[in-house]
Every structure is written in C-alpha cells, then in structure tokens.
Coordinates of C-alpha atoms in Angstrom, one line a residue:
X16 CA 40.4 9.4 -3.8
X17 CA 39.2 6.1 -5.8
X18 CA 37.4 7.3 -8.8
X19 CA 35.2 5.1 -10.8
X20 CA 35.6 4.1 -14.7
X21 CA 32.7 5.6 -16.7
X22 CA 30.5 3.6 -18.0
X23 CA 30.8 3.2 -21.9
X24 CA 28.6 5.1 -24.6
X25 CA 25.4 3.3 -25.2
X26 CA 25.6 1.0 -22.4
X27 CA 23.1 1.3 -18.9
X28 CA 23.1 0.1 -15.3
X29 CA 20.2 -2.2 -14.3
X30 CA 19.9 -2.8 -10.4
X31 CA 17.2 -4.4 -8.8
X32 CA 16.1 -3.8 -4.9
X33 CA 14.7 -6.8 -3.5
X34 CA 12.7 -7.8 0.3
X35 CA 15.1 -8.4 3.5
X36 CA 13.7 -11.8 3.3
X37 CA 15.6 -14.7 1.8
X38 CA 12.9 -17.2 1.5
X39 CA 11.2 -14.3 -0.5
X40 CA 14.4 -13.2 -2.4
X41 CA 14.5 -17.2 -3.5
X42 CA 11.1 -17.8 -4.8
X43 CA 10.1 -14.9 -6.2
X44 CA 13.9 -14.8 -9.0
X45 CA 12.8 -16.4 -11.4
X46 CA 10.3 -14.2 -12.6
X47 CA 12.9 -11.4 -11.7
X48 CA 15.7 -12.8 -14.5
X49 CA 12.8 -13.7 -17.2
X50 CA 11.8 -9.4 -16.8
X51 CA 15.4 -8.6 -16.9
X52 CA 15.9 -11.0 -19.9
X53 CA 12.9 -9.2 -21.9
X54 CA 14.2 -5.7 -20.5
X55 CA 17.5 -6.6 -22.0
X56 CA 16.2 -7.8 -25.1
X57 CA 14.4 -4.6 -25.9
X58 CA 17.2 -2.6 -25.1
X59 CA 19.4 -4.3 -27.4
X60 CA 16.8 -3.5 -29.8
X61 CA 17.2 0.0 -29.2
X62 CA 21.1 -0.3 -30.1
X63 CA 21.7 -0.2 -26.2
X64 CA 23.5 -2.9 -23.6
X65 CA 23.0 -3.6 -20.2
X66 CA 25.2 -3.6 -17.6
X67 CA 24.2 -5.6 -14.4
X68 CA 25.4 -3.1 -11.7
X69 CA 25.4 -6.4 -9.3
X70 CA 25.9 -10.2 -10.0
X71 CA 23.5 -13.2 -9.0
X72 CA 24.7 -14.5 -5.5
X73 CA 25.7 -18.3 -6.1
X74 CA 25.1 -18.8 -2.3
X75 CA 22.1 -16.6 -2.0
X76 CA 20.5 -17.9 -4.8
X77 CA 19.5 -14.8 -6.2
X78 CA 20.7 -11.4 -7.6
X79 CA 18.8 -9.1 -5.6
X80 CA 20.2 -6.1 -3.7
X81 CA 18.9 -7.6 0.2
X82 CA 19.9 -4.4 2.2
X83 CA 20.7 -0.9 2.6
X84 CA 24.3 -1.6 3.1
X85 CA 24.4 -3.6 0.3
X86 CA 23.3 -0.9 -1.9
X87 CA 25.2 1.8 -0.5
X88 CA 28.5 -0.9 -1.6
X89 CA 26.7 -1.3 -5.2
X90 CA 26.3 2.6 -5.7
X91 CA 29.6 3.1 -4.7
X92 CA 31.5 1.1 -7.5
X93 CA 28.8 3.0 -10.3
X94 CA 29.7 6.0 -12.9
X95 CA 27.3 8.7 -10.9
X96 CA 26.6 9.7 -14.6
X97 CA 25.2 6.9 -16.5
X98 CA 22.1 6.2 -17.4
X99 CA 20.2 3.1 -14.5
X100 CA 17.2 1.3 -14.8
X101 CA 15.8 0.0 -11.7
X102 CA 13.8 -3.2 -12.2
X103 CA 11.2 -4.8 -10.2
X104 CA 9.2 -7.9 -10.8
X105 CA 8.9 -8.5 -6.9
X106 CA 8.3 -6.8 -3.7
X107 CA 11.4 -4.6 -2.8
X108 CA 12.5 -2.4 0.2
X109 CA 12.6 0.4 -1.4
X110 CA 15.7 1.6 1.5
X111 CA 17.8 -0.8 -0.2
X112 CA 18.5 1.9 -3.5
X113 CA 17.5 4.9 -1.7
X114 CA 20.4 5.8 -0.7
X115 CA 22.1 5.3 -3.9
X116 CA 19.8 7.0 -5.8
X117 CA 20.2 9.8 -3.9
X118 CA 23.3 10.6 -5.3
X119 CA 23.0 9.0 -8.5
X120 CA 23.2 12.2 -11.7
X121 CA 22.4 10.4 -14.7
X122 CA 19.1 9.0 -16.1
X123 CA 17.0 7.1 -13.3
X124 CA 13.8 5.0 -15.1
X125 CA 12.1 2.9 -12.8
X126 CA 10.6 0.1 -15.0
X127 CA 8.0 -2.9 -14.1
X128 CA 6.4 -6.0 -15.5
X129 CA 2.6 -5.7 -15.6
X130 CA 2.2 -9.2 -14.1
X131 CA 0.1 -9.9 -10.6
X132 CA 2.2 -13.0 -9.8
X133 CA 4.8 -10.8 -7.7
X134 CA 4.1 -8.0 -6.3
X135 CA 6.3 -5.9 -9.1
X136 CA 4.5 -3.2 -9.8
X137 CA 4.0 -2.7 -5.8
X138 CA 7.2 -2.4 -5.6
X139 CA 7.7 0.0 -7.7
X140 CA 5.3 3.0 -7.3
X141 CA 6.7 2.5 -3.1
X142 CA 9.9 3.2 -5.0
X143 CA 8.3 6.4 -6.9
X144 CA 6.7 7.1 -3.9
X145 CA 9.8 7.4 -2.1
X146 CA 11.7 8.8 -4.6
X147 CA 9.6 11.5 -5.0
X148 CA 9.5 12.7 -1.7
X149 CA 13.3 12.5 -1.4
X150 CA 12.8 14.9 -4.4
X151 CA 15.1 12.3 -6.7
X152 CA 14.4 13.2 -10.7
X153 CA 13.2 9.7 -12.1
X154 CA 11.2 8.4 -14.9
X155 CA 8.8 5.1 -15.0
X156 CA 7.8 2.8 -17.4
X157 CA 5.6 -0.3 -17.0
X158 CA 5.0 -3.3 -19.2
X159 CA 3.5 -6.7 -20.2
X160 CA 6.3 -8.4 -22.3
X161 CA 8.6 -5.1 -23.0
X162 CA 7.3 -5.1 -26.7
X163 CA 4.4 -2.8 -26.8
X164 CA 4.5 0.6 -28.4
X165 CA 3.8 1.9 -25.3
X166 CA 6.7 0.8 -23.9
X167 CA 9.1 0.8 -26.6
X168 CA 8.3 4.8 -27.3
X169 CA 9.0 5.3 -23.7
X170 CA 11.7 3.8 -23.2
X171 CA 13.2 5.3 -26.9
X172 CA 12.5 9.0 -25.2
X173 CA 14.4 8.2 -21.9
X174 CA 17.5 6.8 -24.3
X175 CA 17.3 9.7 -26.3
X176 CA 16.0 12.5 -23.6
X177 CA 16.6 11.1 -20.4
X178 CA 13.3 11.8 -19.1
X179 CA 9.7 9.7 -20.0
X180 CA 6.9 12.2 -20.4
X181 CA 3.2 10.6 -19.2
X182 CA -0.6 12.0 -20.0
X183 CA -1.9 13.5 -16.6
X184 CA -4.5 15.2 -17.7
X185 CA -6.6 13.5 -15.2
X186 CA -5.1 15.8 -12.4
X187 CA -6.6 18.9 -11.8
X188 CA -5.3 21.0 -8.9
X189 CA -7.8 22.5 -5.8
X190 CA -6.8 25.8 -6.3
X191 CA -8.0 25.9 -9.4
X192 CA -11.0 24.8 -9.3
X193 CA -14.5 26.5 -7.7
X194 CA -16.7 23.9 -5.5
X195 CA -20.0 24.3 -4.3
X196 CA -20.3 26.8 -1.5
X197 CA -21.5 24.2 0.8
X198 CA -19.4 21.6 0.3
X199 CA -16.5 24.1 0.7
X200 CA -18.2 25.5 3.9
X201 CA -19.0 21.8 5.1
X202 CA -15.1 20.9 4.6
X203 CA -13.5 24.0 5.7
X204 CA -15.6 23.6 9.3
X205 CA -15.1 19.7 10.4
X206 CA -10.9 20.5 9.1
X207 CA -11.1 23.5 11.9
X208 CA -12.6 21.0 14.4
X209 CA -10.3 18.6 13.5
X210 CA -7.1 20.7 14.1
X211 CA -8.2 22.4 17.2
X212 CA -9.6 19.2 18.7
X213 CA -6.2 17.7 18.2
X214 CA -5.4 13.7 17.6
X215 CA -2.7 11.2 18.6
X216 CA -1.3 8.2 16.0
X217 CA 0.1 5.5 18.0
X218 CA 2.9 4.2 15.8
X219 CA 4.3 1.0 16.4
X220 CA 7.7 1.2 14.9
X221 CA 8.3 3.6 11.5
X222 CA 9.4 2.4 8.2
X223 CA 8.0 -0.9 7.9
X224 CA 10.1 -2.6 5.3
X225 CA 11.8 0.4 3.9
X226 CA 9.0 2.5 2.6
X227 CA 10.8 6.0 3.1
X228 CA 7.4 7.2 1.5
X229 CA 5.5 6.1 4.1
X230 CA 6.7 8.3 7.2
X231 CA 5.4 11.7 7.3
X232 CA 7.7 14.2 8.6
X233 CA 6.8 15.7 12.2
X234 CA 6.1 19.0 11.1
X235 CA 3.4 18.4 8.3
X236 CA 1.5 16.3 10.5
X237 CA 1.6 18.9 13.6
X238 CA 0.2 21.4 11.2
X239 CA -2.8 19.1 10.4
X240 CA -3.4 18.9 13.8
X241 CA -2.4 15.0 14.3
X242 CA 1.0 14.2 16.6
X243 CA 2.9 11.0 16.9
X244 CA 2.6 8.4 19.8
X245 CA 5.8 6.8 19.0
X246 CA 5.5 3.1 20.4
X247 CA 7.6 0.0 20.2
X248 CA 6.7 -3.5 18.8
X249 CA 8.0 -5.2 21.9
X250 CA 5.6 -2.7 23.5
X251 CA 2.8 -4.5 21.4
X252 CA 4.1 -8.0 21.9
X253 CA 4.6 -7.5 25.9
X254 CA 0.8 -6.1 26.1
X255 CA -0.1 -9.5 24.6
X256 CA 1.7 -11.5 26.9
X257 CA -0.5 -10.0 29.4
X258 CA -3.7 -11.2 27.7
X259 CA -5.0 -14.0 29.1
X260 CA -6.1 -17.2 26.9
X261 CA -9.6 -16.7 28.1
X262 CA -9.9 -13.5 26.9
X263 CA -8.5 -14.3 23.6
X264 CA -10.9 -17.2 23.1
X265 CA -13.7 -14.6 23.9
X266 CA -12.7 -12.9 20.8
X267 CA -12.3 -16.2 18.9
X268 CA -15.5 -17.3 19.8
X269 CA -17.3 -13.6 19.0
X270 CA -15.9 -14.2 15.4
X271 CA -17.4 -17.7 15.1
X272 CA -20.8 -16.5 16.1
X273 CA -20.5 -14.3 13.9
X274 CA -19.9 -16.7 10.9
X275 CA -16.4 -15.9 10.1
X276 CA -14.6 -19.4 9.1
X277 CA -11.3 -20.2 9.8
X278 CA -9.3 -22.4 7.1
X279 CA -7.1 -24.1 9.8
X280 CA -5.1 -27.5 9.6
X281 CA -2.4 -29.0 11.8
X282 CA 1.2 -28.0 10.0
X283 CA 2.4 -24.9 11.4
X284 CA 4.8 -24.5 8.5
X285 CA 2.1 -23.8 5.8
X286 CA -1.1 -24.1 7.6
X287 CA -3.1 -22.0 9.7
X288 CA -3.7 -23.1 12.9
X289 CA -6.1 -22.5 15.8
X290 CA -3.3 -21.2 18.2
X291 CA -1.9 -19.1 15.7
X292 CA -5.1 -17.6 15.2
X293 CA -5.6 -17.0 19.0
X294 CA -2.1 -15.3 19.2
X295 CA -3.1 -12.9 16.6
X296 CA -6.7 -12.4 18.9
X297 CA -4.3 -11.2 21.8
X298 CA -2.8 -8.7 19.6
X299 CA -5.5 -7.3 18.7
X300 CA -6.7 -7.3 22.2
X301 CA -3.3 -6.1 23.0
X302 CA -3.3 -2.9 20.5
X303 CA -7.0 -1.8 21.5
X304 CA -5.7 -1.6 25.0
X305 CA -2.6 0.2 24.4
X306 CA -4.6 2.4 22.1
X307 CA -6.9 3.7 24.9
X308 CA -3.5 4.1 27.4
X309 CA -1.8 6.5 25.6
X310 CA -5.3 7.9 24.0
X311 CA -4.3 7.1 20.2
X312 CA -7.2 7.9 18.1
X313 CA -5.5 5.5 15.1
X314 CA -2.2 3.0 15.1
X315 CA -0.4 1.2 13.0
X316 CA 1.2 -2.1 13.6
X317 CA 4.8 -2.3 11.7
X318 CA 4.7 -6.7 12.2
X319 CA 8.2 -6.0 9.5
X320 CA 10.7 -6.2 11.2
X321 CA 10.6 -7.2 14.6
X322 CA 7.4 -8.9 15.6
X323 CA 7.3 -11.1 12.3
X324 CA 10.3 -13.1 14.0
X325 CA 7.9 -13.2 17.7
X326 CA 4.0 -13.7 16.9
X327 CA 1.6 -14.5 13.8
X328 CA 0.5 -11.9 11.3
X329 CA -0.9 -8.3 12.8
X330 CA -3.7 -8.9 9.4
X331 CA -6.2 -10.1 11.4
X332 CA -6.3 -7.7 14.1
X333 CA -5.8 -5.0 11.8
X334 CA -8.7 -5.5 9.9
X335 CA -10.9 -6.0 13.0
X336 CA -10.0 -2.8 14.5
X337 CA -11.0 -0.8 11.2
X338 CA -14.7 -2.5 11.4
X339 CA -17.3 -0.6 14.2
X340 CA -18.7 -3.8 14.4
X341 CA -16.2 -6.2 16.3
X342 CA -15.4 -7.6 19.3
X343 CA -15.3 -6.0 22.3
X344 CA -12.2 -5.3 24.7
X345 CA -12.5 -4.4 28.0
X346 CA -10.5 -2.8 30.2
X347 CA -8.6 -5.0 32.2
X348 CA -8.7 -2.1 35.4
X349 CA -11.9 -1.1 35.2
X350 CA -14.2 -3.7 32.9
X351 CA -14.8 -0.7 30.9
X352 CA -15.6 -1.3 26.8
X353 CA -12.5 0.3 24.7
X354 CA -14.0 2.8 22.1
X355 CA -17.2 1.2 22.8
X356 CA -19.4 1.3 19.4
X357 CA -16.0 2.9 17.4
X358 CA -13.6 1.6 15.0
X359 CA -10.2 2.2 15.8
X360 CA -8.5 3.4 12.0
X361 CA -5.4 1.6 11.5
X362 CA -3.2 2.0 9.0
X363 CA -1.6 -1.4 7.7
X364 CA 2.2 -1.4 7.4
X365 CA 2.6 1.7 9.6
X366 CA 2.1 4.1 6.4
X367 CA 1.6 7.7 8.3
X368 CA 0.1 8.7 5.1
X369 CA -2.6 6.1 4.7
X370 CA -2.9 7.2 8.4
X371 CA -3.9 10.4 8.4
X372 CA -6.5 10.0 5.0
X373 CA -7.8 7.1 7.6
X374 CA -8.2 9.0 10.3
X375 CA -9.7 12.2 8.6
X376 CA -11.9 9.8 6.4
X377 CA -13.2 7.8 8.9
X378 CA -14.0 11.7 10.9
X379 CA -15.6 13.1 8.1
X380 CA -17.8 10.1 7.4
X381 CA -19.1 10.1 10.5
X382 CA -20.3 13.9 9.8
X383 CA -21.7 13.0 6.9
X384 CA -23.8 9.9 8.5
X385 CA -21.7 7.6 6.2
X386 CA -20.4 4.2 7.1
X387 CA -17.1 5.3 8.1
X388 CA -14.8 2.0 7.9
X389 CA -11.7 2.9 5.4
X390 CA -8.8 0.9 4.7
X391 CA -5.8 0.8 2.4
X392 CA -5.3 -1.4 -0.4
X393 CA -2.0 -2.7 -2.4
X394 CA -2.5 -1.7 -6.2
X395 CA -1.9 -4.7 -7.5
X396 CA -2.3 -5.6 -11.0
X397 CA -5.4 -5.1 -13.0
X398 CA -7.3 -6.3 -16.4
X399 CA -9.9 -5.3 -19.0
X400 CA -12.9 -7.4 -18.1
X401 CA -16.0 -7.5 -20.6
X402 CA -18.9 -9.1 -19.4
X403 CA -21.9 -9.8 -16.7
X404 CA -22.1 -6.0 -17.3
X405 CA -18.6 -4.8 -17.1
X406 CA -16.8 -3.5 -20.0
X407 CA -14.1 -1.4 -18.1
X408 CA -10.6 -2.1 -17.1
X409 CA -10.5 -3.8 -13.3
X410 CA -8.1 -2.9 -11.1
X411 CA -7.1 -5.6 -8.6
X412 CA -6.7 -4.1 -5.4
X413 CA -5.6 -6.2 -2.9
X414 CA -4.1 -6.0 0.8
X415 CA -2.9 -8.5 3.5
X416 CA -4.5 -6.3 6.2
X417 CA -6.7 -3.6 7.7
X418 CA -9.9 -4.5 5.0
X419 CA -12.9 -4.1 7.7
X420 CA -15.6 -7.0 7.4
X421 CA -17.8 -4.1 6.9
X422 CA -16.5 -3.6 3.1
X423 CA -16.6 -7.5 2.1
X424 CA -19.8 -8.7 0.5
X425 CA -21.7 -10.5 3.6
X426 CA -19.6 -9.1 6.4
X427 CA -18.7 -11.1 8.5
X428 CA -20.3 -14.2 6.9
X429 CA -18.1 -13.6 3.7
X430 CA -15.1 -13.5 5.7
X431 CA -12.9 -16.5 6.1
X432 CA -8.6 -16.5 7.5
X433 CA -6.0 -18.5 5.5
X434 CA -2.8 -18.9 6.7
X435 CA -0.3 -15.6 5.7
X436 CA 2.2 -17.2 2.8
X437 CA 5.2 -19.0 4.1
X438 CA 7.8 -17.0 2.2
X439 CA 6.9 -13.3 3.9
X440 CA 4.9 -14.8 6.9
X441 CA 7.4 -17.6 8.5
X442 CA 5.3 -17.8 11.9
X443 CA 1.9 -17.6 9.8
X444 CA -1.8 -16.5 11.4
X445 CA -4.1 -15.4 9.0
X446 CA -5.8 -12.7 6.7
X447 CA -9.4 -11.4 6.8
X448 CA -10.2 -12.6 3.2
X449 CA -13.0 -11.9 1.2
X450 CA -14.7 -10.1 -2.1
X451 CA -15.6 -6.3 -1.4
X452 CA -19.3 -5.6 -1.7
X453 CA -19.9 -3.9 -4.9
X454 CA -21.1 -0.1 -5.0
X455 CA -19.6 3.9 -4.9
X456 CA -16.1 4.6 -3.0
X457 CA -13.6 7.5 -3.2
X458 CA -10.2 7.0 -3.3
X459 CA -7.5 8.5 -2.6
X460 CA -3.7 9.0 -1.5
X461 CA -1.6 11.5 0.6
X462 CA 1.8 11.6 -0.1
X463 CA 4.8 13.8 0.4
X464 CA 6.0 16.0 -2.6
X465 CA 8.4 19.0 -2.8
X466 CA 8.5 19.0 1.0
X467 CA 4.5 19.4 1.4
X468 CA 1.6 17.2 2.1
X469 CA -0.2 16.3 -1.5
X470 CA -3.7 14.4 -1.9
X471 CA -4.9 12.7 -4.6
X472 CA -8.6 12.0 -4.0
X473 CA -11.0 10.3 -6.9
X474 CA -14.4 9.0 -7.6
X475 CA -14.6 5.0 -8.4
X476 CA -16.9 2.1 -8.5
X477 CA -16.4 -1.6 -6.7
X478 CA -18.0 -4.2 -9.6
X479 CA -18.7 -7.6 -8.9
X480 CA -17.5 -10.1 -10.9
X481 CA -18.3 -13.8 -11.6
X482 CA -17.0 -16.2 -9.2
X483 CA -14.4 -17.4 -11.9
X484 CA -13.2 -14.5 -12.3
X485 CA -12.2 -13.7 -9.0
X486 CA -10.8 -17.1 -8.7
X487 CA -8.6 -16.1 -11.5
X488 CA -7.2 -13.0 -10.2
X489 CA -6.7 -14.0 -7.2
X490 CA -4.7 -16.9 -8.4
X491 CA -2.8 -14.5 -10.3
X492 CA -1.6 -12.4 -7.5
X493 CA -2.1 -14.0 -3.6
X494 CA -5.2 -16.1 -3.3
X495 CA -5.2 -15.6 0.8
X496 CA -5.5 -11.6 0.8
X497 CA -9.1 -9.7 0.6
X498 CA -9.5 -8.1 -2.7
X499 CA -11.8 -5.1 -4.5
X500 CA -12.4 -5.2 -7.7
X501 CA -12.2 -1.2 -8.7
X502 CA -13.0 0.8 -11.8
X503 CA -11.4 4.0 -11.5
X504 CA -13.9 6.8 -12.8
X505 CA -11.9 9.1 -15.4
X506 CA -8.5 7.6 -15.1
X507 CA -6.7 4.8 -17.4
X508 CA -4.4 2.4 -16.1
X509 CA -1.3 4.4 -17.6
X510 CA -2.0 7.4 -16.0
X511 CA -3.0 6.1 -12.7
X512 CA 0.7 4.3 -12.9
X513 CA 2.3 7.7 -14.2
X514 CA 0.5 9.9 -11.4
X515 CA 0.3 7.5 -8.3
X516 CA 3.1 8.2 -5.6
X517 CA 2.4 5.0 -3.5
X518 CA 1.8 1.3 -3.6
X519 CA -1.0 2.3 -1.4
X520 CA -4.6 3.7 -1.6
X521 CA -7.0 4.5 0.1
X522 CA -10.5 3.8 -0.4
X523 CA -13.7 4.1 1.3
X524 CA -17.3 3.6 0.4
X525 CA -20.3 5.7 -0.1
X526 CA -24.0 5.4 -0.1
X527 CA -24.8 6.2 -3.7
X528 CA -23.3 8.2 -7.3
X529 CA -24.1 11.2 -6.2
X530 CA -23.4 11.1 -2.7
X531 CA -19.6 9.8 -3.5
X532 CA -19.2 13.2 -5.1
X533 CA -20.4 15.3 -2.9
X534 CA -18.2 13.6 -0.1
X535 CA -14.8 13.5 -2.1
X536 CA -15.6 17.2 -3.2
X537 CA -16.4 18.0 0.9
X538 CA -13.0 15.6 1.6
X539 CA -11.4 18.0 -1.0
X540 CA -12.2 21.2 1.2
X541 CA -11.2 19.5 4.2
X542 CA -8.0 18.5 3.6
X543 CA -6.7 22.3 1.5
X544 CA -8.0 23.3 5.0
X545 CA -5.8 21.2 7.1
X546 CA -2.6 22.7 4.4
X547 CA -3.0 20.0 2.2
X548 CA -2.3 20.6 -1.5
X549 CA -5.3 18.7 -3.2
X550 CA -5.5 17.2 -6.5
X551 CA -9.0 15.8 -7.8
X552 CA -8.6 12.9 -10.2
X553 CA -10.6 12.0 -13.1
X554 CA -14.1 12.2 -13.3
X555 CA -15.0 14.1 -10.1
X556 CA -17.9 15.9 -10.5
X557 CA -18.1 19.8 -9.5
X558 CA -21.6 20.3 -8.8

C-alpha cells in the first residue's frame, strides 16, 4: 500500500471547505486568500510554514474544497499526523472535510476571521458543531487581523500543545445546580405531557448543505418523544403545483393588507419579482397542507439542494409559518382552516436540533401564556456598541428564514421581502426582513455531544439601535436577511465562540426580566426531563 511522505518539522496543513455553489465559491475568494495571507503571516511569525493541503483551481477560480469527494481525494494524499488548520472566511459545507477529519491524528484548529462580510465564522462553529458530534478532538481560534494577543497566545499553545484551552466558566451543568421547586415541578410536568402525547417532524430532506450537526440521530429524538416524518422536496414542490394561482394571490394579498411591502423590480436575475414572490406563497401553502396530511406538528424545508434548482427561496414561507398570525390555508377537501389560530414551528435549513428546541419552546410558551413564536438565527458577527444607552458588545444575529413577523419591531408593518442574493439564491424570491423589537429572550441550542442530546439555554436582551447603526451592520454582513441585535447576559464573545456547538441559535422572547428567568429556568427542567443534559449559560438567575 501507497504510504504518504510526512510532512516536515515545523510545517502545517491549511485546507479550507467551501459551499457546493460555484457562483458562491467565486465571489466570496478573495476575502478567503487575504485570511489565509494574515494566517500565514502569523504563523511564520511563530517560526512555523504553511502548507496548502490543496491548490487554487485556475478553471474554478478558486481554491476551495467544493465536495465531499473532493475532500476525501485531499485527505488522502495528507500525513495523518501533522498538525491542520482548517480556515474559513465563507460559508462552507461542513461534509466537504468531515470525512477527512475523521481520520485525521494530528493537531486539528479550526480558525476564523471575525469579519461579517462572509459568513466565516458561520461556517465554522457548523464545522465545531459537527465535529463535535462526530466526537473529532479539535481546537478553535477566531480573529480580526491574526495579530491580537488573543490570538497569537492561542495559536502559540496549539503549536506547542496541540490543543487551545478557552474560559467556560459561563457553563454551569443542570445537575448541579438546585431550582426552585416550582419551576422544577412546572418543567418536569408539561416534559411528561410532551413525551406521552407524542409529536411528528415532517422533514423535508436531511442535511441541508452538509451540516452533519444538524440531524439528530433517531433514537435521541424517540426518547424525547418526537419521531421523524421523512418527506421529500419534490414532495413539497409537487404539492405546490397543485396550488392554484388564486389561492396564492389570496395569500399575497393577506400580506398586503397587512402592510408587508415587497421590494420588487422586473430583472429576475437580481431582482425580486412579483411572480417569484407568488411561487414562494404556493410553498408555503403547499407545506401547511402537507403538514396537516401526515399530522407534522413542525417541518423543515431543506430548499439546499434540490428545490433551489426548481422554485424561489422557502424564506418567506418559513418565516410565515413560525408567526400565529398569518394567512390562512384551507383545506382543499374539506375548506377546513389548517392549524386554525396556530403557528406551525419550522426549523430553517432542516436543523433537527433547532427543531426540537422549536417545537418544545413554542409548547412550553404556550403553558406559560407567552407569545410562543421562536425561530433560529445565524450567529453572525457582532461589535461593541456605546451609545443611545448601549454600552455592551452586540451580537448580530441574523437569518435568511423562519424569523416570525411577530419578533420584528411593527410586525407585519416593519416587514418588507428583498430578493434572496444571486450567488446562493440563483432563482431568487425573498426574505421576511426586518429589525427585531427590542425586549427579554432566552436562548438557547441543542446539540449532539458524546452521543447524547446537550442544551445550552441562556438569558439575553434584544437592544435597539440607531437606524445608522443597523444600516451599518447590515451592510457588513447581508443587507436583505432579518436581524436581532442581541446582548448575551453573562457571556463574552470569546466564550460564546469557545462553547457554542452550532452556527445556529435559538431564541425566543419573553414578557419581562424576570419572567425570562423563570421560563429558561422551567425550559431547563423540561428538557433534563425529556433526557436532555442541560447546561445554563451566563447570568441565569436561580431564584
């Protein structure tokens, strides 16, 4: 057998996963080589050389690994023993170096730039995320320019160590804690009624672009009580076809009343248009109806891969079916209303994770008499802001889909739809955009660790900032996708990075301070009960 040359003293791999998309691949290098340029730099610093594990595709016009296969070829040719930084400045599949990584013994940091314009640092905690449920030993770093102490001490202990150590103190584990008797009682009770009552998650296609993190396996969900529908895409998109144009302009028209504005123009290529728009109202119509066949008390639309290449974005009708308040479907046998007066939880991007905290949130809040409308969010980037009384770091959290009208400042009348971007969304339709409203929410993630269900759950506040400001960071990161400007209570940027398993999280609002800590504390008891191992983060009070 072939064996491969090891890799010389002093000397490290660098790979980098990128999206299945070439348009995406394309525009987003650029940014990629300047990262890798300042990565190099401070490794040379260090006495160290990198070794590109792959080389820039002249044809391709850029140097990113584009698929499984490819990586699997990469991995292949690679000492299993050296040290390899992965490095992301873009959205990446995280599939792509999975399988590579599996295998891989040496050193494995996974190292971003802290910069909003690409999606980087997305990319990357999908890669811890998915890493750490495949139980692959790897380290993290993050960085503005690969200069700061921060960095530079971090990445000097992987050099010298091979592991980075991180501060999270923030975490404190269920077990050990004692809640308030009622809360505990309160939790313990709607988690029994949730198990025995039982639940179905319609799926629409697992895996959406790669995130191995994102799929819970069969038999942690069964033991929460929740069981997959497994459905197909061209189940969703032939259910459209069935949905007349009447109907779709019904729910077009219900969204204009309502004072949502569309941003449409006439090129397809780049602009959102009206009949883009009405495709993405029979999808919606489509999912509620396919929902209610196979009773699915959540779904989750994939839209990567498959129905990207047949029908406009799944954003709007994701974030429509999260909000109580929307427009109505009817049953095309009977005339009867579809979860008449309900939301319907979906989870964006088909993350099983995201969809049982959805589902189990959204149950819970309705116990509690709390507005129940949860989504997920991207974490995105995120600044210091002082000022207009703010003096905190801001998180930017930011998703294409699933945000409910319900959490935007205005509703409805604070929504508007701009066309999807070009380079991920080639047959457009639009976004439900808008500023969240300020006030209370928990957070929180599930996530797979050691082969068990793990949650994360935290206190933290939505600020409002001044319009400028949120003109800013949106132009920083992607101008057409909701955003919620998020202090986390308790928990610094570096060890939210360090801890979080996902470039997802969860968030949902509550009525006031106190009552947000009472319901993440109940939440807490809830989800130990459904065999959950719980984890309260940061400043979560006890009592």
């Amino acid at each position: 057998m072939k064996t491969t040359k090891s890799l010389a003293p002093r000397h490290v791999y660098l790979v980098s996963s990128g999206d299945l998309r070439l348009a995406a691949n394309q525009q987003c290098w650029p940014e990629q080589a300047k990262m890798e340029a300042a990565l190099a730099k401070a490794l040379r610093v260090e006495g160290w050389t990198v070794v590109r594990a792959h080389p820039v595709d002249s044809k391709k016009k850029h140097g990113f690994i584009d698929s499984q296969r490819m990586g699997i070829e990469v991995f292949g040719k690679l000492d299993p023993q050296a040290p390899l930084i992965v490095a992301e400045s873009v959205w990446q599949y995280s599939h792509h170096v999975l399988a590579g990584l599996t295998t891989h013994r040496g050193p494995i940091l996974t190292a971003a730039n802290w910069s909003g314009t690409w999606p980087g640092l997305v990319g990357m905690l999908n890669l811890n995320g998915s890493l750490t449920k495949a139980g692959v030993r790897y380290s993290t770093l993050w960085s503005e320019d690969f200069r700061d102490e921060f960095f530079k001490s971090g990445l000097r202990q992987w050099l010298e160590e091979g592991v980075v150590t991180h501060d999270q103190s923030h975490v404190r584990d269920l077990r050990l804690l004692k809640l308030p008797l009622a809360d505990e009682q309160f939790g313990r009770r709607i988690a029994r009624q949730f198990r025995q009552r039982k639940a179905v998650m319609g799926v629409f296609d697992e895996g959406c672009m790669g995130m191995f993190n994102a799929i819970v396996p069969d038999d942690l969900l069964h033991a929460t009580g929740v069981f997959k529908e497994r459905l197909s895409q061209s189940t969703l998109y032939a259910a459209m076809q069935q949905v007349t144009d009447t109907e779709a302009r019904g729910v077009l028209d219900w969204l204009l009343k309502k004072g949502m504005v569309f941003r449409w123009g006439k090129n397809e290529q780049t602009e959102l248009t009206q009949a883009q728009t009405l495709q993405q109202c029979k999808m919606y119509i489509a999912a509620v109806r396919l929902a209610a066949e196979f009773g699915c008390a959540a779904v989750g639309i994939q839209y990567q891969q498959g129905l990207k290449d047949l029908a406009a974005a799944s954003d709007l009708a994701e974030g429509l079916l999260n909000n109580m308040d929307r427009p109505p479907v009817k049953c095309p046998r009977t005339g009867r209303v579809l979860f008449d007066g309900e939301a319907l939880p979906h989870f964006n991007e088909v993350d099983e994770c995201a969809g049982l905290d959805g589902l189990v949130t959204y149950r819970l809040w309705r116990e509690l008499g709390f507005s129940p409308e949860n989504t997920l969010h991207d974490i995105r980037w995120g600044q210091h802001y002082k000022g207009d009384g703010v003096n905190d770091y801001v998180w930017v959290l930011l998703i294409s889909g699933a945000v409910p009208p319900a959490h935007l400042a205005g509703g409805y009348r604070g929504a508007s739809s701009e066309r999807q971007p070009p380079m991920y969304f080639r047959l457009g339709g639009g976004t439900i955009k808008g500023v969240s409203k300020p006030g209370k929410v928990v957070w929180s993630r599930v996530f797979v660790m050691d082969g068990k269900l793990h949650c994360d759950l935290g206190v933290a506040e939505a600020v409002k900032l001044p319009e400028r400001e949120t003109e800013r960071r949106w132009r920083e990161t992607t101008p057409q996708w909701p955003i919620m400007h998020a202090v986390l209570d308790g928990v610094t940027r570096d060890q939210m990075m360090a801890r979080h398993k996902s470039n997802h999280i969860q968030v949902v609002y509550a009525p006031n301070a106190k009552q947000a800590h009472r319901a993440c504390r109940i939440k807490a008891a809830m989800l130990g009960e459904l065999g959950l191992e719980v984890h309260l983060c940061g400043d979560v009070a006890l009592g």
